[in-house]
Coordinates of C-alpha atoms in Angstrom, one line a residue:
Chain A
M1 CA -0.2 -94.2 185.5
K2 CA -0.7 -92.2 182.3
N3 CA -2.4 -93.8 179.3
A4 CA -1.4 -93.4 175.7
I5 CA -3.2 -90.0 175.4
G6 CA -1.6 -88.7 178.7
R7 CA -4.6 -89.1 180.9
E8 CA -3.9 -89.9 184.6
I9 CA -5.5 -93.3 185.4
P10 CA -5.2 -94.7 188.9
E11 CA -3.5 -98.2 189.1
T12 CA -6.5 -99.5 191.0
I13 CA -10.0 -98.2 191.3
S14 CA -12.3 -99.8 193.9
G15 CA -15.1 -101.8 192.4
I16 CA -13.4 -102.1 189.0
A17 CA -11.5 -105.3 188.0
A18 CA -8.0 -105.1 186.5
I19 CA -7.4 -101.6 185.0
K20 CA -5.8 -101.7 181.6
P21 CA -4.9 -98.2 180.4
F22 CA -5.8 -97.1 176.9
A23 CA -2.8 -97.9 174.6
G24 CA -4.0 -96.8 171.2
A25 CA -7.2 -97.3 169.2
F26 CA -6.2 -100.7 167.7
T27 CA -3.5 -101.8 170.1
A28 CA -5.4 -104.1 172.5
V29 CA -5.5 -107.8 171.4
P30 CA -8.3 -110.0 172.7
E31 CA -7.2 -113.2 174.4
M32 CA -10.4 -114.8 175.5
A33 CA -13.2 -117.0 174.2
R34 CA -16.7 -115.8 174.0
Q35 CA -19.1 -115.8 177.0
A36 CA -21.5 -118.8 176.9
P37 CA -25.0 -118.4 178.5
K38 CA -26.7 -121.0 180.5
V39 CA -28.0 -124.0 178.5
K40 CA -31.7 -124.8 179.1
I41 CA -34.5 -127.1 178.0
I42 CA -38.0 -126.0 177.2
K43 CA -40.4 -129.0 176.9
P44 CA -43.3 -129.0 174.4
T45 CA -45.9 -128.3 177.1
D46 CA -44.0 -125.5 178.8
R47 CA -45.5 -122.1 178.6
K48 CA -43.5 -118.8 178.6
L49 CA -46.3 -116.3 179.3
V50 CA -46.2 -115.1 182.8
D51 CA -48.7 -112.9 184.5
S52 CA -46.5 -110.5 186.3
L53 CA -42.9 -109.3 186.8
V54 CA -43.1 -110.6 190.4
E55 CA -43.8 -114.0 189.2
V56 CA -40.9 -113.9 186.7
F57 CA -38.6 -112.7 189.5
K58 CA -39.6 -115.7 191.5
K59 CA -39.4 -118.2 188.7
I60 CA -35.9 -117.4 187.6
P61 CA -35.2 -116.6 190.5
V62 CA -33.7 -113.1 190.6
T63 CA -31.4 -112.9 193.6
D64 CA -29.2 -110.3 195.4
G65 CA -26.2 -109.1 193.5
M66 CA -27.4 -110.0 190.0
T67 CA -26.8 -107.9 186.9
L68 CA -30.0 -106.9 185.2
S69 CA -29.7 -105.5 181.7
F70 CA -32.0 -103.2 179.7
H71 CA -31.8 -101.4 176.3
H72 CA -32.7 -97.8 175.5
H73 CA -34.8 -97.8 172.4
F74 CA -37.7 -96.4 174.3
R75 CA -35.5 -93.4 175.3
N76 CA -37.3 -90.9 177.5
G77 CA -40.6 -92.8 177.1
D78 CA -39.3 -96.0 178.7
G79 CA -41.5 -97.6 181.4
V80 CA -39.8 -101.0 181.7
V81 CA -36.7 -100.1 183.7
N82 CA -38.7 -98.4 186.4
M83 CA -41.2 -101.2 186.5
V84 CA -38.6 -103.9 186.8
L85 CA -36.6 -102.0 189.5
A86 CA -39.8 -101.2 191.4
T87 CA -40.5 -105.0 191.4
A88 CA -36.9 -105.7 192.7
A89 CA -37.4 -103.1 195.5
Q90 CA -40.8 -104.6 196.4
L91 CA -39.2 -108.0 196.7
G92 CA -36.5 -106.7 198.9
L93 CA -33.6 -107.4 196.5
K94 CA -30.3 -105.7 197.2
N95 CA -27.0 -105.0 195.5
L96 CA -28.2 -105.3 191.9
T97 CA -26.2 -103.9 188.9
V98 CA -28.2 -102.1 186.2
A99 CA -26.7 -102.5 182.8
L100 CA -28.8 -100.1 180.8
S101 CA -27.5 -99.1 177.4
S102 CA -28.5 -95.4 177.9
V103 CA -30.0 -93.6 180.9
F104 CA -32.6 -90.9 180.3
P105 CA -34.4 -88.3 182.6
V106 CA -37.3 -90.7 182.9
H107 CA -35.1 -93.1 184.8
A108 CA -34.8 -90.8 187.8
P109 CA -36.3 -93.4 190.2
I110 CA -32.9 -95.2 189.9
I111 CA -31.6 -92.6 192.4
D112 CA -33.9 -93.9 195.2
H113 CA -33.1 -97.5 194.4
V114 CA -29.4 -96.7 194.9
K115 CA -30.1 -94.8 198.1
N116 CA -32.0 -97.9 199.4
G117 CA -29.3 -100.3 198.4
V118 CA -31.4 -102.1 195.8
V119 CA -29.1 -100.9 193.0
T120 CA -25.3 -100.6 193.7
G121 CA -23.8 -100.6 190.2
L122 CA -24.5 -98.9 186.9
D123 CA -23.1 -99.9 183.5
T124 CA -24.1 -97.6 180.6
N125 CA -23.1 -95.9 177.4
Y126 CA -24.8 -92.6 177.8
M127 CA -26.7 -90.8 180.6
S128 CA -28.5 -87.5 180.9
G129 CA -30.9 -86.0 183.4
P130 CA -31.2 -86.5 187.2
V131 CA -29.3 -89.8 187.3
A132 CA -26.3 -88.4 185.5
Q133 CA -26.3 -85.3 187.8
A134 CA -26.6 -87.5 190.9
V135 CA -23.8 -89.8 189.6
S136 CA -21.6 -86.7 189.2
K137 CA -22.2 -85.8 192.8
G138 CA -21.2 -89.3 194.0
L139 CA -24.4 -91.2 194.1
F140 CA -22.7 -94.6 193.8
D141 CA -20.0 -96.0 196.1
K142 CA -18.3 -97.7 193.2
P143 CA -17.7 -95.9 189.8
V144 CA -20.2 -96.2 187.0
I145 CA -18.8 -97.9 183.9
L146 CA -19.3 -95.8 180.8
R147 CA -18.9 -97.8 177.6
T148 CA -19.4 -97.2 173.9
H149 CA -22.3 -98.9 172.0
G150 CA -19.8 -101.2 170.4
G151 CA -17.8 -101.6 173.6
R152 CA -21.0 -102.7 175.4
G153 CA -21.5 -105.4 172.8
R154 CA -17.9 -106.5 173.1
A155 CA -18.1 -106.6 176.9
I156 CA -21.2 -108.8 176.8
E157 CA -19.7 -111.1 174.1
C158 CA -16.4 -111.4 175.9
G159 CA -17.9 -112.0 179.4
Q160 CA -16.7 -108.8 181.0
L161 CA -20.3 -107.7 181.3
K162 CA -22.0 -110.8 182.5
I163 CA -25.8 -110.5 182.4
D164 CA -27.9 -112.6 184.7
V165 CA -31.2 -111.4 183.4
A166 CA -31.9 -109.3 180.3
F167 CA -35.2 -107.5 180.3
I168 CA -36.2 -106.7 176.7
A169 CA -38.7 -103.9 176.3
A170 CA -40.6 -105.4 173.4
P171 CA -43.2 -103.3 171.5
A172 CA -44.6 -106.6 170.1
A173 CA -44.2 -110.2 171.2
D174 CA -45.9 -113.6 170.8
E175 CA -46.6 -115.9 173.7
Y176 CA -43.5 -118.0 172.7
G177 CA -41.0 -115.2 172.8
N178 CA -40.6 -113.9 169.3
L179 CA -40.1 -110.2 169.5
N180 CA -40.1 -107.2 167.2
G181 CA -40.0 -103.4 167.5
V182 CA -42.2 -102.4 164.6
E183 CA -45.7 -103.3 165.9
G184 CA -47.8 -102.3 168.9
P185 CA -48.5 -99.0 170.6
A186 CA -44.9 -98.5 171.7
A187 CA -43.3 -99.3 168.3
C188 CA -39.7 -98.0 168.4
G189 CA -38.2 -99.6 165.2
S190 CA -34.9 -101.4 165.5
L191 CA -34.2 -103.4 168.7
G192 CA -30.5 -103.6 167.8
Y193 CA -29.0 -102.6 171.1
A194 CA -30.8 -105.5 172.8
F195 CA -29.4 -108.1 170.5
P196 CA -26.2 -108.9 172.5
D197 CA -28.2 -108.9 175.7
A198 CA -30.6 -111.4 174.3
Q199 CA -27.8 -113.6 172.9
Y200 CA -25.6 -113.8 176.0
A201 CA -27.8 -113.3 179.1
D202 CA -28.5 -116.3 181.3
Y203 CA -32.2 -115.5 181.3
V204 CA -34.1 -113.3 178.9
V205 CA -37.4 -111.8 179.8
A206 CA -39.6 -110.0 177.2
V207 CA -41.8 -107.2 178.7
T208 CA -44.6 -106.2 176.3
D209 CA -48.0 -104.6 176.1
Y210 CA -48.8 -106.0 172.7
L211 CA -49.2 -109.8 172.1
G212 CA -49.4 -110.9 168.5
E213 CA -50.4 -114.3 167.2
Y214 CA -47.8 -117.0 167.0
P215 CA -45.5 -116.9 165.1
L216 CA -45.0 -113.1 165.2
S217 CA -43.2 -111.7 162.2
P218 CA -40.9 -110.0 161.5
I219 CA -38.8 -111.6 164.2
S220 CA -36.0 -109.3 165.6
I221 CA -35.3 -111.4 168.7
P222 CA -36.2 -115.1 168.4
Q223 CA -38.1 -117.4 170.7
T224 CA -34.9 -119.5 171.0
R225 CA -33.4 -116.9 173.2
V226 CA -36.4 -115.7 175.2
D227 CA -37.3 -117.6 178.5
Y228 CA -40.4 -115.6 179.6
V229 CA -42.9 -113.2 178.2
V230 CA -44.6 -110.8 180.6
K231 CA -47.7 -108.8 179.4
V232 CA -48.1 -105.5 181.2
E233 CA -50.6 -102.7 180.9
C234 CA -48.1 -100.3 179.2
V235 CA -44.4 -100.5 178.4
G236 CA -43.9 -96.8 177.7
D237 CA -45.1 -93.5 176.5
P238 CA -44.9 -93.3 172.7
K239 CA -44.5 -89.5 172.9
G240 CA -41.1 -90.1 174.6
I241 CA -40.2 -92.9 172.3
V242 CA -40.4 -91.4 168.8
S243 CA -40.6 -88.0 167.4
G244 CA -43.0 -87.2 164.6
T245 CA -40.5 -85.6 162.3
T246 CA -36.9 -84.8 162.5
R247 CA -36.3 -81.2 161.4
I248 CA -33.1 -79.8 159.9
T249 CA -31.7 -76.9 161.8
K250 CA -32.6 -73.3 160.7
D251 CA -29.7 -71.8 162.8
P252 CA -27.6 -69.9 160.3
V253 CA -24.3 -70.8 162.1
G254 CA -25.3 -74.4 162.2
L255 CA -26.1 -74.3 158.5
K256 CA -22.8 -72.6 157.7
I257 CA -20.9 -75.4 159.6
A258 CA -23.0 -78.0 157.8
E259 CA -22.3 -76.5 154.4
T260 CA -18.6 -76.4 155.1
A261 CA -18.7 -80.0 156.4
A262 CA -20.3 -81.1 153.1
K263 CA -17.6 -79.3 151.1
V264 CA -15.0 -81.1 153.3
I265 CA -16.6 -84.4 152.4
Q266 CA -16.7 -83.5 148.8
A267 CA -13.0 -82.6 148.9
T268 CA -12.1 -86.0 150.3
G269 CA -13.3 -87.4 147.0
L270 CA -15.4 -90.0 148.8
I271 CA -18.7 -88.9 147.4
K272 CA -18.9 -91.4 144.6
N273 CA -20.9 -94.6 143.9
G274 CA -20.6 -96.8 146.9
F275 CA -20.4 -93.9 149.4
A276 CA -21.0 -95.1 153.0
F277 CA -22.1 -92.5 155.5
Q278 CA -23.2 -92.0 159.1
T279 CA -24.5 -88.9 160.7
G280 CA -26.4 -88.0 163.9
A281 CA -29.9 -86.7 164.2
G282 CA -29.2 -83.4 165.8
G283 CA -28.2 -79.8 164.9
A284 CA -25.5 -79.4 162.2
S285 CA -25.1 -83.2 161.7
L286 CA -28.4 -83.8 159.9
A287 CA -28.0 -80.5 158.0
T288 CA -24.7 -81.8 156.7
A289 CA -26.6 -84.8 155.3
A290 CA -28.9 -82.3 153.4
F291 CA -26.0 -80.6 151.8
V292 CA -24.3 -84.0 151.0
R293 CA -27.6 -85.1 149.4
K294 CA -27.6 -82.2 147.0
M295 CA -24.0 -83.1 145.9
M296 CA -25.0 -86.7 145.4
E297 CA -28.1 -85.7 143.4
K298 CA -26.1 -83.3 141.3
D299 CA -23.5 -85.9 140.4
S300 CA -25.9 -88.8 140.2
V301 CA -24.1 -90.7 143.0
V302 CA -25.7 -93.8 144.5
G303 CA -24.3 -94.5 148.0
S304 CA -23.9 -98.0 149.4
F305 CA -25.4 -97.5 152.9
A306 CA -26.2 -95.1 155.7
L307 CA -25.5 -96.4 159.2
G308 CA -26.4 -95.8 162.9
G309 CA -29.4 -94.1 164.3
I310 CA -31.9 -93.7 161.5
T311 CA -34.2 -90.8 160.9
G312 CA -36.9 -90.1 158.4
Y313 CA -34.4 -88.0 156.4
M314 CA -32.2 -91.1 155.8
V315 CA -35.3 -93.1 154.9
D316 CA -36.2 -90.5 152.3
M317 CA -32.6 -90.8 150.9
L318 CA -33.1 -94.6 150.7
E319 CA -36.4 -94.3 149.0
S320 CA -35.1 -91.6 146.6
G321 CA -32.4 -94.1 145.5
L322 CA -29.5 -92.1 147.0
F323 CA -28.5 -95.0 149.3
K324 CA -29.0 -98.7 148.5
K325 CA -29.3 -99.8 152.1
L326 CA -29.8 -98.5 155.6
M327 CA -28.3 -100.3 158.5
D328 CA -30.4 -99.5 161.6
V329 CA -29.4 -100.0 165.2
Q330 CA -31.9 -97.5 166.5
G331 CA -34.8 -95.7 164.9
F332 CA -35.6 -92.1 165.9
D333 CA -39.0 -91.4 164.2
L334 CA -42.2 -92.9 162.8
E335 CA -40.7 -92.9 159.2
A336 CA -37.8 -95.0 160.4
I337 CA -40.2 -97.5 161.9
R338 CA -42.4 -97.6 158.8
S339 CA -39.4 -98.1 156.5
L340 CA -37.9 -100.9 158.7
S341 CA -41.1 -102.8 158.7
T342 CA -41.8 -102.5 154.9
N343 CA -38.5 -102.1 153.1
P344 CA -36.2 -105.1 152.7
N345 CA -33.2 -102.8 152.0
H346 CA -33.6 -101.3 155.5
L347 CA -31.7 -103.7 157.7
E348 CA -31.9 -104.1 161.5
I349 CA -28.5 -104.8 163.0
G350 CA -27.3 -105.4 166.6
A351 CA -24.9 -103.3 168.6
D352 CA -22.3 -106.0 168.0
F353 CA -22.7 -106.0 164.2
Y354 CA -22.8 -102.2 164.3
A355 CA -19.7 -101.5 166.3
S356 CA -18.1 -104.2 168.4
P357 CA -14.3 -104.1 167.9
F358 CA -13.7 -107.8 168.8
N359 CA -15.6 -109.8 166.2
A360 CA -14.9 -110.7 162.6
G361 CA -15.7 -107.2 161.4
C362 CA -18.3 -104.6 162.4
A363 CA -20.3 -102.2 160.2
V364 CA -18.4 -99.0 161.3
N365 CA -15.3 -100.4 159.6
Q366 CA -17.1 -100.1 156.3
L367 CA -17.9 -96.4 156.7
D368 CA -16.3 -93.8 154.5
V369 CA -17.4 -90.7 156.5
V370 CA -19.0 -90.1 159.8
I371 CA -20.2 -86.7 161.1
L372 CA -20.1 -86.4 164.9
G373 CA -20.5 -83.7 167.6
A374 CA -18.4 -82.7 170.5
T375 CA -18.8 -80.7 173.7
E376 CA -15.0 -80.1 173.9
M377 CA -12.0 -81.0 171.8
D378 CA -8.4 -80.5 172.7
T379 CA -5.5 -79.5 170.5
D380 CA -4.5 -83.2 170.2
F381 CA -8.0 -83.7 168.7
N382 CA -9.2 -85.8 171.7
V383 CA -13.0 -85.3 172.1
N384 CA -15.2 -85.0 175.2
V385 CA -18.9 -86.0 174.9
V386 CA -19.3 -87.1 178.5
T387 CA -19.1 -84.0 180.8
G388 CA -20.5 -80.6 180.3
S389 CA -19.0 -77.2 181.0
D390 CA -19.7 -77.6 184.7
G391 CA -18.0 -80.9 184.9
V392 CA -21.3 -82.8 185.3
I393 CA -22.0 -85.9 183.2
M394 CA -24.5 -85.0 180.4
G395 CA -24.0 -87.6 177.8
G396 CA -21.6 -90.4 176.9
S397 CA -19.9 -91.9 173.9
G398 CA -22.8 -93.9 172.5
G399 CA -21.4 -94.8 169.1
H400 CA -19.1 -91.8 169.0
A401 CA -15.8 -93.5 169.6
D402 CA -16.9 -96.6 167.6
A403 CA -17.8 -94.7 164.4
A404 CA -14.7 -92.5 164.8
A405 CA -12.5 -95.5 164.9
G406 CA -14.1 -97.2 162.0
A407 CA -14.7 -94.5 159.4
K408 CA -12.1 -93.5 156.8
V409 CA -12.8 -89.9 157.6
T410 CA -14.2 -88.7 160.9
I411 CA -15.5 -85.2 161.0
I412 CA -16.5 -83.2 164.1
V413 CA -18.9 -80.4 163.5
A414 CA -19.1 -77.8 166.3
N415 CA -19.6 -74.1 166.9
L416 CA -16.2 -72.6 167.7
L417 CA -18.0 -70.8 170.6
R418 CA -21.0 -72.3 172.3
G419 CA -22.4 -69.3 174.2
R420 CA -19.2 -68.0 175.5
L421 CA -17.3 -71.2 175.7
P422 CA -14.6 -72.1 173.1
I423 CA -14.9 -75.7 171.8
I424 CA -11.1 -76.1 171.6
V425 CA -9.3 -76.4 174.9
N426 CA -5.7 -77.4 175.9
K427 CA -7.0 -80.5 177.6
V428 CA -10.5 -81.8 177.5
L429 CA -12.0 -82.4 181.0
T430 CA -13.0 -86.0 180.0
A431 CA -11.5 -87.8 177.0
T432 CA -14.1 -90.0 175.3
T433 CA -12.7 -90.5 171.8
P434 CA -9.0 -90.4 171.1
G435 CA -7.6 -87.8 168.8
E436 CA -5.9 -90.4 166.6
T437 CA -9.4 -91.4 165.4
I438 CA -10.6 -87.8 164.7
D439 CA -9.5 -86.4 161.3
V440 CA -11.2 -83.0 160.9
L441 CA -12.9 -80.3 163.0
V442 CA -15.3 -78.1 161.1
T443 CA -16.4 -74.8 162.7
E444 CA -18.1 -71.7 161.4
R445 CA -14.7 -69.9 161.4
G446 CA -12.5 -72.6 159.8
V447 CA -11.5 -76.2 159.4
A448 CA -8.7 -77.9 161.4
V449 CA -7.1 -81.1 160.1
N450 CA -5.4 -83.6 162.4
P451 CA -1.7 -83.5 161.6
L452 CA -1.8 -87.2 161.1
R453 CA -3.9 -86.6 158.0
G454 CA -1.6 -84.5 155.8
D455 CA -3.2 -86.1 152.8
L456 CA -6.6 -84.6 153.7
K457 CA -5.1 -81.2 154.4
E458 CA -3.6 -81.0 150.9
K459 CA -7.0 -81.9 149.4
F460 CA -8.8 -79.3 151.5
L461 CA -6.4 -76.6 150.6
A462 CA -6.7 -77.5 146.9
A463 CA -10.4 -77.2 147.2
G464 CA -10.1 -73.7 148.7
L465 CA -11.5 -74.7 152.1
P466 CA -10.7 -72.4 155.1
V467 CA -8.0 -74.7 156.6
K468 CA -6.5 -73.3 159.9
D469 CA -4.2 -74.8 162.4
I470 CA -6.1 -76.0 165.5
Q471 CA -4.0 -73.6 167.7
E472 CA -5.0 -70.7 165.4
L473 CA -8.7 -71.6 165.7
K474 CA -8.3 -71.8 169.5
Q475 CA -6.7 -68.4 169.7
L476 CA -9.4 -67.0 167.5
A477 CA -12.1 -68.2 169.9
E478 CA -10.2 -66.9 172.9
K479 CA -9.7 -63.5 171.3
I480 CA -13.5 -63.2 171.2
A481 CA -14.5 -64.8 174.4
G482 CA -11.3 -64.7 176.6
A483 CA -9.5 -67.8 177.8
P484 CA -11.7 -69.9 180.1
K485 CA -10.4 -71.0 183.5
A486 CA -10.2 -74.8 183.9
I487 CA -13.0 -76.0 186.1
K488 CA -12.2 -77.7 189.4
T489 CA -13.2 -81.2 190.3
G490 CA -12.8 -83.3 193.4
E491 CA -10.7 -86.5 193.8
N492 CA -13.4 -89.1 194.1
I493 CA -13.9 -91.1 190.8
V494 CA -17.5 -91.3 189.9
A495 CA -17.2 -93.0 186.5
V496 CA -14.6 -94.8 184.4
V497 CA -14.7 -94.1 180.7
E498 CA -13.9 -97.3 178.9
Y499 CA -12.7 -97.3 175.3
R500 CA -14.4 -99.7 172.9
D501 CA -11.6 -102.3 173.3
G502 CA -12.1 -102.4 177.1
T503 CA -9.1 -100.2 178.1
I504 CA -9.6 -97.2 180.3
I505 CA -9.3 -93.9 178.4
D506 CA -10.3 -91.6 181.2
V507 CA -12.0 -91.2 184.5
V508 CA -14.7 -88.8 185.6
R509 CA -14.2 -87.1 189.0
Q510 CA -16.9 -85.9 191.4
V511 CA -18.0 -82.3 191.2
E512 CA -18.7 -80.2 194.3
G513 CA -22.2 -80.3 195.8
Chain B
M1 CA -21.6 -38.4 191.1
A2 CA -20.8 -41.4 193.2
S3 CA -23.9 -43.3 192.8
I4 CA -27.1 -43.5 190.6
A5 CA -30.5 -42.0 191.1
K6 CA -32.8 -45.1 190.8
T7 CA -33.1 -48.8 190.0
A8 CA -32.9 -49.7 186.3
Q9 CA -32.4 -52.8 184.2
A10 CA -31.0 -53.6 180.7
G11 CA -30.5 -56.8 178.8
T12 CA -32.3 -60.1 178.5
L13 CA -32.0 -63.7 179.6
E14 CA -31.5 -64.9 176.0
S15 CA -28.4 -67.1 175.3
S16 CA -25.3 -65.0 174.9
D17 CA -26.9 -62.0 176.7
V18 CA -26.8 -60.7 180.2
M19 CA -29.5 -59.1 182.3
I20 CA -28.1 -56.3 184.4
T21 CA -30.0 -54.6 187.3
V22 CA -28.5 -51.6 189.0
A23 CA -29.6 -50.0 192.2
P24 CA -28.3 -47.0 194.1
G25 CA -25.8 -47.9 196.8
T26 CA -25.6 -46.1 200.1
Q27 CA -22.8 -43.7 200.7
G28 CA -19.6 -45.7 201.1
S29 CA -21.1 -49.0 200.2
G30 CA -18.7 -49.6 197.4
I31 CA -19.5 -51.6 194.3
I32 CA -21.5 -54.6 195.3
I33 CA -21.8 -57.3 192.6
E34 CA -24.1 -60.3 192.7
L35 CA -23.4 -62.6 189.7
E36 CA -25.2 -65.6 188.3
S37 CA -23.6 -67.1 185.2
I38 CA -23.7 -70.3 183.2
V39 CA -20.0 -69.9 182.8
L40 CA -19.2 -68.9 186.4
A41 CA -16.4 -71.4 186.8
Q42 CA -14.7 -70.4 183.6
Y43 CA -15.4 -66.7 183.4
G44 CA -16.8 -65.5 186.8
E45 CA -13.8 -63.4 187.7
D46 CA -13.5 -61.9 184.3
I47 CA -17.2 -60.9 184.4
K48 CA -16.8 -59.2 187.8
I49 CA -13.7 -57.3 186.6
I50 CA -15.6 -56.0 183.5
L51 CA -18.6 -55.0 185.6
E52 CA -16.5 -53.2 188.1
K53 CA -14.4 -51.4 185.5
T54 CA -17.4 -50.3 183.5
V55 CA -19.1 -48.6 186.5
K56 CA -15.8 -47.1 187.8
D57 CA -15.1 -45.6 184.4
Q58 CA -18.3 -43.7 184.8
G59 CA -17.1 -42.3 188.1
I60 CA -19.6 -44.4 190.1
T61 CA -18.3 -45.7 193.4
D62 CA -21.3 -46.8 195.4
I63 CA -23.7 -49.2 193.5
Y64 CA -25.4 -52.5 193.7
I65 CA -25.3 -54.6 190.5
K66 CA -27.0 -57.8 189.8
A67 CA -25.9 -59.6 186.7
V68 CA -27.7 -62.8 185.4
D69 CA -25.4 -64.0 182.6
R70 CA -26.2 -66.4 179.9
G71 CA -22.7 -66.5 178.4
A72 CA -22.4 -62.9 177.2
L73 CA -19.1 -61.6 175.8
D74 CA -17.3 -58.8 177.5
C75 CA -18.5 -56.2 175.0
T76 CA -22.1 -57.2 175.6
I77 CA -21.7 -57.1 179.4
C78 CA -20.2 -53.6 179.1
A79 CA -22.9 -52.4 176.8
R80 CA -25.7 -53.7 178.9
T81 CA -24.2 -52.2 182.0
L82 CA -23.9 -48.8 180.4
A83 CA -27.5 -49.0 179.2
A84 CA -28.7 -49.9 182.7
L85 CA -26.6 -47.0 184.2
S86 CA -28.1 -44.6 181.7
R87 CA -31.6 -45.7 182.5
A88 CA -30.8 -45.3 186.2
G89 CA -30.0 -41.6 185.6
A90 CA -26.3 -41.7 185.4
V91 CA -24.9 -39.2 182.9
L92 CA -22.5 -41.2 180.8
K93 CA -19.1 -39.9 180.0
E94 CA -19.4 -41.0 176.4
E95 CA -22.6 -41.0 174.4
I96 CA -23.9 -44.5 173.6
I97 CA -24.4 -44.7 169.8

């Protein structure tokens, strides 16, 4: 069957419960109650501190077929996932599902656990490195589920992603299970992506290498939701967890795109007091923030909040009075951690608060503008951020589809040509974010506006911006680089791409090799 | 002249460039192309066509060409190939400016 954006979705996919095709960004209506975790009693003399992961596995007990969840704030410095899965393998467990919010190169040992039958399912929002490559070549018997950050929160809240045991990589903990991310050698800042896991899992285990005195403060995840605390030697490598500083690109093409994107935002008229903004940490995205900042300073605009993954650059804007608040679901650098632990206007929010579509209102709904990237975009404005030019998985939505759906204006910044490859294609290989939620594409050679947003097009033309039809931009790129041949994929479905509301927006098929 | 005098190279492995190595072919070997490219699936055939056309236009019929492509445009591929041929002792039909 074809879904609302014309992607062919099989009626049934082995290993995936009832398939609901994507029907439109705000079409699906929830008809369920929230998931309720197991109710427990902890008596006054009970202790939560446990000596080893093996002991925790036996106490719970962790059994074959369970779903173990993890969060990704330690990024490529994470040591907890590998430690926990090695314990599972050591104890001879089989058929586990790993629900890890993002998979990084450091998680390569997952591949062997799959080959040995320890792990048979993967549920994630983003993956890169050896695991992603192996998944693309058919590592798993059943498809991997790719969600959005908000969609993962939703799936946990609504019982579609039922977590037996959540392992929280905790930079700091006390013996009674209060946790935060701002202290200890592996400080990572916000623990937001772990909030739904901690709230809805049947068992919650904190894994830490830094025990503070009771009661730990600040408290990000409270003792009321944590069953066990395990002290280990080292939870991760700080070098892979945070970067020292986040630099703004010096690439002239990137800067040109960023400057144009800032002018696009200005032309929307949204840069005024109360402005709410989200941007990524990479390439042209952060550079756009620098240009927007100049405009805000020039007109003495005080924004309401900046949202999402927080960098030192955003912290500097907060401290300079350009935004009143930061809402932080993930910190990227040391400045973000310092600010979160010292500034009451820097708020730590959970994945559900950030972006879940099925609650009484998430933060992305309050955004004026979001700046996002793309690996491919089609002439219907659908965006791919999952598969690369060779068809291999190299990313995932993360918060892409969530922020795009929520913001008043969603802007994609991208080079018209990356190397030789045009960004605009007839049909993206993998649709991640539906075109109806994308408003503008900004490239170094012009700006394309979604035909659904005639209001914006008029404003951009009035502002003298280089507005072009998306077909015209596509032809321009192909005149320079030639038209690319579509890449070939096999039939086997290696991943399903779930939209934030739980419907299936696309599938990823196996690549050769 | 149906081939070239010696082995020569032009280009780099930078993004959007191509490294071309040419070596003399034996009489009657034809144009042998070995291509590596980051855009092989999308542009592999196009790249082979431009390589073949560029050497044929110089009247060369027997040659071995190795191209390691990092997403170069046709004009770059053509220019790097001509430079390699020139360094290999081919007398080009048009001067490279």
